[in-house]
Short mmCIF file of C-alpha atoms in Angstrom, two decimals:
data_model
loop_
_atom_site.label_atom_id
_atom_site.label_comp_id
_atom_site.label_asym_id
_atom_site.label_seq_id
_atom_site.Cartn_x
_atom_site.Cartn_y
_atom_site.Cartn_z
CA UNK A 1 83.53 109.96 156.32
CA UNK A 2 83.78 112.70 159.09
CA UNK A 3 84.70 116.03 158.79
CA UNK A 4 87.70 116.36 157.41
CA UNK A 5 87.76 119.81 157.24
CA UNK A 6 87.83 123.39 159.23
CA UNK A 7 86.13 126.88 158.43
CA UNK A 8 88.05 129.88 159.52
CA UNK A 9 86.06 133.26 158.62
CA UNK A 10 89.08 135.83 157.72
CA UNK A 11 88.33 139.63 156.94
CA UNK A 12 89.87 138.61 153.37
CA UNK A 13 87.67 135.92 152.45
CA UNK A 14 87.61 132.37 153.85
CA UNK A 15 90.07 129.42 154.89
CA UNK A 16 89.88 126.25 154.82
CA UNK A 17 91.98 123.83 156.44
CA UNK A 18 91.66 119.96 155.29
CA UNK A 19 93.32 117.14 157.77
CA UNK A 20 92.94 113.69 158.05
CA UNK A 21 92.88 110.71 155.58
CA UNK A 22 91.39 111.29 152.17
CA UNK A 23 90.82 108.23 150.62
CA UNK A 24 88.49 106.87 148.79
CA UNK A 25 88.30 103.03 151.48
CA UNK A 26 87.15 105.38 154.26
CA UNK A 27 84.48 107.53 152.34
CA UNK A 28 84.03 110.04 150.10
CA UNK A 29 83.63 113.59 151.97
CA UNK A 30 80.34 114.84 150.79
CA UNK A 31 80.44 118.46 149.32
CA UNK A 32 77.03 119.76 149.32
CA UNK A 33 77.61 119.88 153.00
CA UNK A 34 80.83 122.32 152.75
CA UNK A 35 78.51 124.04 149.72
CA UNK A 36 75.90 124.92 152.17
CA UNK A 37 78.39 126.13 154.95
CA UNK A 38 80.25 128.35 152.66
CA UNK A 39 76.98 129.44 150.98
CA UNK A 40 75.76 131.15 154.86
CA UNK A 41 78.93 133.36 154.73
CA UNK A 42 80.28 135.97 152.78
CA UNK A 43 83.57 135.96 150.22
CA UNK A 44 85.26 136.92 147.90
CA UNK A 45 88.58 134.21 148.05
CA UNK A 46 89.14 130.75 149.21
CA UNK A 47 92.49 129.93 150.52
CA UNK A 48 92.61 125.76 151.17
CA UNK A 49 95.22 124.66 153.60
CA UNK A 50 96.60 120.94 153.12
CA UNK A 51 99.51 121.35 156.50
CA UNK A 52 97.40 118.58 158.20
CA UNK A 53 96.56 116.33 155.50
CA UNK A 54 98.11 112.67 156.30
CA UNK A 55 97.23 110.11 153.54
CA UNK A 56 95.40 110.76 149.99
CA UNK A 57 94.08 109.66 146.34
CA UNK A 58 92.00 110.86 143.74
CA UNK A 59 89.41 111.69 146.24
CA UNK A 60 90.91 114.30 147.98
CA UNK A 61 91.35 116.15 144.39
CA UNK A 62 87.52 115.52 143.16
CA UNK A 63 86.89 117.27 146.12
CA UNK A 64 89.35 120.08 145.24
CA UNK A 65 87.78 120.03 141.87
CA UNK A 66 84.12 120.73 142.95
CA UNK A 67 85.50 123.48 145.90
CA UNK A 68 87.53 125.11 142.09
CA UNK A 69 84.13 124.85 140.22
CA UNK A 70 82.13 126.03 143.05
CA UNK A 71 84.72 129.30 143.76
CA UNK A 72 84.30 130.23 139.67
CA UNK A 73 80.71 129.81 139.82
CA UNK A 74 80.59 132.54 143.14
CA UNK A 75 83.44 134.69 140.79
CA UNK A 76 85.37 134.23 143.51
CA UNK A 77 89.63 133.44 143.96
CA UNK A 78 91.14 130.23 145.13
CA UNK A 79 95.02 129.23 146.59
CA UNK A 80 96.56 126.71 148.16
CA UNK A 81 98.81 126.32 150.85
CA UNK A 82 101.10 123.77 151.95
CA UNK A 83 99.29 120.95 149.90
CA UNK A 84 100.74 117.75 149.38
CA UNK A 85 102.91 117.17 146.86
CA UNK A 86 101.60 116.80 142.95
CA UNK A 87 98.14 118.12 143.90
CA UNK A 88 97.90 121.63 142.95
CA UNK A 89 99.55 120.43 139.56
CA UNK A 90 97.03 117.55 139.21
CA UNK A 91 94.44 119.96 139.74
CA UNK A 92 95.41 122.84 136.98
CA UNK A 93 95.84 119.85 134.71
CA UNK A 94 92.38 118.43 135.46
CA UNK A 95 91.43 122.33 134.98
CA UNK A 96 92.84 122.58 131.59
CA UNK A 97 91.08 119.97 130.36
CA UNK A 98 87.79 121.47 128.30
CA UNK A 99 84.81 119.76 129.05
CA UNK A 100 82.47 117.51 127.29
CA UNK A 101 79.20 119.03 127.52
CA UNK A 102 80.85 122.58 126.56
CA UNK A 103 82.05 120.86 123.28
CA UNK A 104 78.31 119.31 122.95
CA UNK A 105 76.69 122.72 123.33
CA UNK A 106 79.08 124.46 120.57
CA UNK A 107 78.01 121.56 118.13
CA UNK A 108 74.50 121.91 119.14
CA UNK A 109 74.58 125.53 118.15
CA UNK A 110 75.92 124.81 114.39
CA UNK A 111 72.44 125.66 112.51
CA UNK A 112 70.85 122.45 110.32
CA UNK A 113 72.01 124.75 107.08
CA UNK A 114 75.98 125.05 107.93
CA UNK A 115 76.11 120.94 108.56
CA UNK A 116 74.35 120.32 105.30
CA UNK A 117 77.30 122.97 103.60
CA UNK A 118 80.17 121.58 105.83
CA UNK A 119 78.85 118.04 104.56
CA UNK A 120 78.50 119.31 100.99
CA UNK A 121 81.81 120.72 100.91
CA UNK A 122 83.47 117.27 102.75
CA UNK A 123 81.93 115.83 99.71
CA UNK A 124 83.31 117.50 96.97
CA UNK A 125 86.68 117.54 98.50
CA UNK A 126 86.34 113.87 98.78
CA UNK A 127 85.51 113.79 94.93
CA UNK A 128 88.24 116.07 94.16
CA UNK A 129 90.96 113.80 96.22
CA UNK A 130 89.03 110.50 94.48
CA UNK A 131 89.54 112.41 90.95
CA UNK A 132 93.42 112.79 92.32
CA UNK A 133 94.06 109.77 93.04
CA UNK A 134 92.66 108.37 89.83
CA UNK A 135 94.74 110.73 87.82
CA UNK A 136 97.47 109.78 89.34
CA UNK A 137 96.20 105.56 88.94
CA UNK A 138 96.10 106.31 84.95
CA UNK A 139 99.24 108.07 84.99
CA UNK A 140 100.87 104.86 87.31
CA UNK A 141 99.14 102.49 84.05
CA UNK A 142 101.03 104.37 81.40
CA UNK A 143 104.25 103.95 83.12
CA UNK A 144 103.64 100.71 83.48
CA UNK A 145 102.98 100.31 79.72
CA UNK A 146 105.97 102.00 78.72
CA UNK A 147 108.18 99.97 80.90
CA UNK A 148 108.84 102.67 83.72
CA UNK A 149 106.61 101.51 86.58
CA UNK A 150 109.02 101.14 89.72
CA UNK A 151 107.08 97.58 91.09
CA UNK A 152 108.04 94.05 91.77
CA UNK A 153 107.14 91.48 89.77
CA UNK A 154 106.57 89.32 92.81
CA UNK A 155 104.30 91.50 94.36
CA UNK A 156 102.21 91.28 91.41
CA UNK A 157 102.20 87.19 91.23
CA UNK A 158 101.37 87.14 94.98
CA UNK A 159 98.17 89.54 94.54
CA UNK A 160 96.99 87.47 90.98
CA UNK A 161 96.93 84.64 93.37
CA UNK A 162 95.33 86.60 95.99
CA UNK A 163 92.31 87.64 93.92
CA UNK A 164 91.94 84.86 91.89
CA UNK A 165 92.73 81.87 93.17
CA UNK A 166 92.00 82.03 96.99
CA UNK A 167 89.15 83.86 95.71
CA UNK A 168 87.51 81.04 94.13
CA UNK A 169 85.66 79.20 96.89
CA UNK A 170 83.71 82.14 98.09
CA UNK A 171 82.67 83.17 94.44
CA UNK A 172 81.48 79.61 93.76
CA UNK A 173 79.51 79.41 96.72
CA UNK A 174 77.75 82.81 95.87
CA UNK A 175 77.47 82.17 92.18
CA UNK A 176 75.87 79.03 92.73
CA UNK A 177 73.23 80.12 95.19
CA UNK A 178 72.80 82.89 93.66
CA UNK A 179 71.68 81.25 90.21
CA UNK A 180 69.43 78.54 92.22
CA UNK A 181 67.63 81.81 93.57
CA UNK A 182 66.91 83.30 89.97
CA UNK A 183 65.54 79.40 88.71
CA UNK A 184 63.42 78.94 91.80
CA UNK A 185 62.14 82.45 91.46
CA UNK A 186 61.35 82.97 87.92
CA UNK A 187 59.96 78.69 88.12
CA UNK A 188 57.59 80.00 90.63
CA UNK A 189 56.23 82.20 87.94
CA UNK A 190 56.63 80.52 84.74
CA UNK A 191 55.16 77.70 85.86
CA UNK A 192 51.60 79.18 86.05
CA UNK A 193 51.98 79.65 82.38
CA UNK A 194 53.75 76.51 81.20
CA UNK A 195 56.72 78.16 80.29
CA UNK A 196 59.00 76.53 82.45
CA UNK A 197 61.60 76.28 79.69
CA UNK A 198 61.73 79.81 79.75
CA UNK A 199 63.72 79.81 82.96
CA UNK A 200 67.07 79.25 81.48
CA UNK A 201 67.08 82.28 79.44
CA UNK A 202 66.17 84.05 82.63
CA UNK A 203 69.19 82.34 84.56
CA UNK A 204 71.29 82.73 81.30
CA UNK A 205 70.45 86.40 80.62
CA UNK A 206 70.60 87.93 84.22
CA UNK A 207 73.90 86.08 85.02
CA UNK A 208 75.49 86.96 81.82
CA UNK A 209 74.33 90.36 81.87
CA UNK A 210 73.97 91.08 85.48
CA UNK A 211 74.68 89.47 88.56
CA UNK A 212 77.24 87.51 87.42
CA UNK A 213 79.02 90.74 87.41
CA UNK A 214 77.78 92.85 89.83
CA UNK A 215 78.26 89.80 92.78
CA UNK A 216 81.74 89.22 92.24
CA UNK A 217 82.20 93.30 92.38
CA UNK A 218 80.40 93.16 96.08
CA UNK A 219 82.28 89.68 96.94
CA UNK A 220 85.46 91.27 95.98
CA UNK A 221 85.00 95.03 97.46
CA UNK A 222 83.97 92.90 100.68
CA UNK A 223 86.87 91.04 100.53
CA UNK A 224 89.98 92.09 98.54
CA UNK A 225 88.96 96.05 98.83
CA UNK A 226 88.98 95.66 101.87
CA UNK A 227 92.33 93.75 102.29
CA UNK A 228 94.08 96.43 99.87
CA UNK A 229 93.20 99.37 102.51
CA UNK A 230 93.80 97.82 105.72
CA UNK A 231 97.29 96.71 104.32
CA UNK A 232 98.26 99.86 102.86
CA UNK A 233 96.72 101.54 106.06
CA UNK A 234 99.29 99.19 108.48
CA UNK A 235 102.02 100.63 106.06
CA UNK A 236 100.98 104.05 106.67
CA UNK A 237 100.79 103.70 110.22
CA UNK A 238 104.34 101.99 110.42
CA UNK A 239 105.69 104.75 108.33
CA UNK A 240 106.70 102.43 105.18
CA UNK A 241 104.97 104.67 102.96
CA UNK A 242 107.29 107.27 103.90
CA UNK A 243 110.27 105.24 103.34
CA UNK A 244 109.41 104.17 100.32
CA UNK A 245 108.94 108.20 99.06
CA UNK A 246 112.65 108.28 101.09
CA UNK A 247 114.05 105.92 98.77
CA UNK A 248 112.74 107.32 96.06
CA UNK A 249 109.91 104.67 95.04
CA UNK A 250 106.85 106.00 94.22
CA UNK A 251 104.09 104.66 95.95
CA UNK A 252 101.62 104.59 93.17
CA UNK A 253 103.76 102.22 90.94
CA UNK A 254 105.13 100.14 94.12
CA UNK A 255 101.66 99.48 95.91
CA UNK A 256 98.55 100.63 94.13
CA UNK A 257 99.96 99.21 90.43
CA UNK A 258 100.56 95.76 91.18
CA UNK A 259 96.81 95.68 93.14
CA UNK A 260 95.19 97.08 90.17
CA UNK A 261 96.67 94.92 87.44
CA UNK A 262 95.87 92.03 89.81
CA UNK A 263 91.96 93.26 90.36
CA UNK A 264 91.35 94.03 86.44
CA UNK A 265 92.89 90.71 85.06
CA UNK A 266 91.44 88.82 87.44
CA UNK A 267 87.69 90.11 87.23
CA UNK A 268 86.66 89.28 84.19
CA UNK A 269 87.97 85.96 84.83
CA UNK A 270 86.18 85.68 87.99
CA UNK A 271 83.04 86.71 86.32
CA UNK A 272 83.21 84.03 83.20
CA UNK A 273 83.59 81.54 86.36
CA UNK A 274 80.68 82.80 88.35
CA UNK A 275 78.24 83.56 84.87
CA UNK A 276 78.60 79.26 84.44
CA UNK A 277 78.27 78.25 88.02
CA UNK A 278 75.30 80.55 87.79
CA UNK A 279 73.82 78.74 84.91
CA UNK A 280 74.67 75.59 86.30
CA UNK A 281 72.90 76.53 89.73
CA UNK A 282 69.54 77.26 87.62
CA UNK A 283 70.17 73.93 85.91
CA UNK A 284 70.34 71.79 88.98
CA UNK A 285 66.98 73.95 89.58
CA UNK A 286 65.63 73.32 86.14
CA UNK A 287 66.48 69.35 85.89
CA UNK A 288 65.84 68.63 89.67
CA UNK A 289 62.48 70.27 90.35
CA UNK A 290 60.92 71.05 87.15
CA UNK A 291 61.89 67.77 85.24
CA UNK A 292 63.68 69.53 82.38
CA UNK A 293 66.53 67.55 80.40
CA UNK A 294 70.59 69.29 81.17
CA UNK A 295 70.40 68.84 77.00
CA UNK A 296 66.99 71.05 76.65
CA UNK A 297 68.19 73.57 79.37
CA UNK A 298 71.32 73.63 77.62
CA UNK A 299 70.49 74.61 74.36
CA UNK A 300 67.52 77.42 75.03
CA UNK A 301 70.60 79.04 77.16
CA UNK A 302 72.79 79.02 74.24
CA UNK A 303 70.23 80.89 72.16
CA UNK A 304 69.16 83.05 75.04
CA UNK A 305 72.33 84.82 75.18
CA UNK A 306 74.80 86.67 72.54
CA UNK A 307 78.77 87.59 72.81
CA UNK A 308 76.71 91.19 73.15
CA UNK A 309 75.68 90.40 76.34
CA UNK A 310 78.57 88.25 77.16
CA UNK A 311 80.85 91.47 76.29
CA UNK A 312 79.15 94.17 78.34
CA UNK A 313 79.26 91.96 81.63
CA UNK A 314 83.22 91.36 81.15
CA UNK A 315 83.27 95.02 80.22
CA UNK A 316 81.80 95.34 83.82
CA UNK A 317 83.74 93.45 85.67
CA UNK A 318 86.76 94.97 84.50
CA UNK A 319 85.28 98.59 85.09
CA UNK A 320 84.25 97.09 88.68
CA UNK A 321 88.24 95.68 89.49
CA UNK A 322 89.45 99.10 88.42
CA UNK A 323 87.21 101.26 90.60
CA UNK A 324 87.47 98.72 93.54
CA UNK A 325 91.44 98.49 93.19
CA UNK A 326 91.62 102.40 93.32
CA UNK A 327 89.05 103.07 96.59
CA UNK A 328 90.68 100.57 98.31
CA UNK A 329 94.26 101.87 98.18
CA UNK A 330 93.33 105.45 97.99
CA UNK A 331 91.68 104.91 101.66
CA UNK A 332 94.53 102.93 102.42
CA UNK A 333 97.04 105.67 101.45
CA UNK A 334 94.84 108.41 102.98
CA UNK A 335 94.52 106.13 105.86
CA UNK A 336 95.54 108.01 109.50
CA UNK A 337 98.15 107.13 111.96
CA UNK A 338 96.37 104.77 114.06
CA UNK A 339 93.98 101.45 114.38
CA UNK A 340 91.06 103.39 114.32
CA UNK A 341 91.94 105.11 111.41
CA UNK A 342 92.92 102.19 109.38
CA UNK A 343 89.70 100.69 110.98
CA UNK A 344 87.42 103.79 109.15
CA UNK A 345 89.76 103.42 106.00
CA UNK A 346 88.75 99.42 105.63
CA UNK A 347 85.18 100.35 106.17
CA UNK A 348 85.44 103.43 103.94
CA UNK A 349 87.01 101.06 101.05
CA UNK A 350 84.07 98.51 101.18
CA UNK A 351 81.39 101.15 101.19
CA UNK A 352 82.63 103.35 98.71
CA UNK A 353 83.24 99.88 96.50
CA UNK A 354 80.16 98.63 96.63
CA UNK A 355 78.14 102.32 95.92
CA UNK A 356 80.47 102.75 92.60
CA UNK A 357 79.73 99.05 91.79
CA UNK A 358 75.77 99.85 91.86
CA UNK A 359 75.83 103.32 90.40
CA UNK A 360 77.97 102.17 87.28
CA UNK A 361 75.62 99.35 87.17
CA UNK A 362 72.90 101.40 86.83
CA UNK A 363 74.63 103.93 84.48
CA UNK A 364 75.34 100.80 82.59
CA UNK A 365 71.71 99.83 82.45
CA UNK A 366 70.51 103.08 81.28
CA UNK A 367 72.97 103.39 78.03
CA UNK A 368 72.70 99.76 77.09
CA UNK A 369 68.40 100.37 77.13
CA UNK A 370 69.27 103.47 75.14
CA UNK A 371 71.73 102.09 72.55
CA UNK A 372 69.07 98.78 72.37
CA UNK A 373 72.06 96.25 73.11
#
C-alpha cells in the first residue's frame, strides 16, 4: 500500500491528513514508517484529518489505534477531524476496552501466600454453602416424612426408573469385570500356594465389603450426578427455578427431594445387584481357569462372608446415593446463567461425587478396623 497519508508540521503540534482507500484487499499501511517520521519531529498534539478518505474497514482503525497508543506513549494529545462516520466512536470503544496483558500482570503480582488464602477461603465458603445445602436436604426429608413436601409423585417414579432401571446395563457390565479382575488377580497369587479355593472369599469379601459399593457410587456420580446438575443447571439458566420460588414451590422439595429419594432407594439395590454379578464374575474365573466346581466356589463364599459385612456395604451405598444426590443438585442449583456454567456445574457434581465417595470410604475403613467388624 502507498502512502496514504500527509505530514503537515504546525507551530501547535502536528497534522496529519489520511486520503485514499483503506482497506485491508489493497494492503495494510505499515506504521513503523509514520513512527519513524513523527519520531524526527517535535510535538506535543496530533490532530488526524479523515476530509479525503474515500473507502474503509477495520484497517484504517488498527491504524488509528497504533497512531492513539503511540500519541499516549509520547504523553502527547490526539483529535480528529472530519473522519468518516462511526470511526472516532469505534475507536474510544476499542480504547475502553482494558487489555489482556494488563490483567495478566495484576494477577502475576498476587504473591504465592494471598492465592493459597484466597483458595483457602474459596474453600471454606464452599464447605459452608455444601453444609447449607445439606441442612436444608434434611430439613426437605422431614417434610417429606410428615407429609408436607411440595413434589410430584411422578417426578419421583420417572427418576426410580432413571437410576435403577436404565441403570442396570452399565452396572452389570462393571460389576462383572470388575469381579473377573479380583479372581484373576488374587488366582495369580494363590495359586503359588495351592490355595486357589481361597479366591472366592477374596471375590466374596471385597465385593461385599468394598467395591461392590464403592463402583456403583463412581458409576452413578459419573452418570446420574451428573444428569441431576446439568438438568437443574438448564432450569436455572431458563429461569424455572425462579418460577417455581414465584409460585410458591420450594425448590428443595420440588427438585432435589424426588432425586434423593430416587438415589438412596435405589443404591442399595444397585449394590446387592452388583455384590452377585461380582461373585459370579470371580466364579466364571474360578470354574473356567482354575477348575473349581460352581458348588465348591459356592459354598466357601457363603462362609466367607457375614450379614456384618453384607450390612456395612448397603450402609454405604445408601450414605454414597445421599451425598451424590445432594452435590449434584446443589451444583445444579448454584449453577450460573449460561452453558459454560452449567458445563463447570456437571463437572463440579462428578468430581465432588466421586472425592466424598472415596473419603467416606476410607473413613469407613478406619472405624470398621477400629470397632473389629
Amino acid at each position: 500500500m502507498s502512502n496514504a497519508y500527509q505530514i503537515i508540521k504546525q507551530p501547535s503540534g502536528v497534522q496529519l491528513n489520511l486520503k485514499g482507500d483503506w482497506l485491508i484487499d489493497t494492503g495494510m499501511q505499515d506504521f513503523s514508517q509514520l513512527q519513524v517520521e513523527l519520531e524526527q519531529v517535535s510535538f506535543n498534539s496530533i490532530q488526524i484529518s479523515g476530509e479525503a478518505i474515500a473507502n474503509w474497514d477495520s484497517s484504517l482503525l488498527s491504524f488509528l489505534l497504533q497512531i492513539n497508543a503511540f500519541a499516549q506513549r509520547q504523553k502527547s494529545s490526539i483529535s480528529y477531524q472530519k473522519m468518516p462516520q462511526g470511526v472516532v466512536e469505534l475507536i474510544d470503544l476499542a480504547a475502553s476496552v482494558p487489555e489482556r496483558s494488563g490483567a495478566s500482570r495484576s494477577e502475576s503480582q498476587v504473591s504465592f501466600v494471598n492465592k493459597i488464602g484466597n483458595s483457602v477461603i474459596t474453600d471454606l465458603q464452599e464447605f459452608k454453602g455444601f453444609l447449607s445445602f445439606l441442612g436444608d436436604s434434611i430439613k426437605s426429608l422431614g417434610r417429606f416424612f410428615v407429609g408436607k413436601a411440595q413434589y410430584r409423585a411422578q417426578d419421583l417414579r420417572e427418576i426410580l426408573t432413571d437410576t435403577g432401571p436404565s441403570a442396570l446395563p452399565i452396572v452389570t457390565l462393571i460389576s462383572i469385570l470388575v469381579g473377573v479382575i479380583l479372581a484373576f488377580v488374587g488366582a495369580v497369587q494363590l495359586q503359588q500356594f495351592g490355595a486357589e479355593i481361597y479366591v472366592a472369599d477374596l471375590v466374596a469379601i471385597a465385593m461385599v465389603r468394598e467395591m461392590g459399593c464403592m463402583m456403583t457410587g463412581i458409576i452413578m456420580a459419573g452418570r446420574t450426578g451428573a444428569a441431576f446438575a446439568a438438568r437443574i443447571g438448564t432450569m436455572q439458566v431458563n429461569e424455572e427455578i425462579d418460577a417455581l420460588k414465584t409460585l410458591g414451590f420450594s425448590p428443595m422439595d420440588f427438585l432435589v427431594l424426588p432425586r434423593m429419594l430416587g438415589l438412596v432407594i435405589m443404591m442399595p439395590l444397585l449394590c446387592l445387584y452388583a455384590d452377585i454379578l461380582g461373585i459370579l464374575g470371580g466364579a466364571m474365573i474360578s470354574i473356567f481357569g482354575m477348575g473349581l466346581s460352581f458348588t465348591e466356589y459356592w459354598n466357601q463364599t457363603i462362609n466367607a462372608i457375614s450379614m456384618a459385612d453384607i450390612n456395612i456395604g448397603l450402609l454405604k451405598s445408601f450414605i454414597f446415593g445421599l451425598v451424590i444426590a445432594i452435590t449434584g443438585c446443589m451444583n445444579g442449583i448454584q449453577s450460573g446463567r449460561s452453558a459454560s456454567a452449567v458445563g463447570d456445574a456437571t463437572t463440579a457434581a462428578v468430581v465432588a461425587g466421586i472425592v466424598f465417595i472415596i473419603v467416606i470410604d476410607g473413613l469407613f475403613a478406619i472405624v470398621t478396623s477400629v470397632l473389629g467388624i
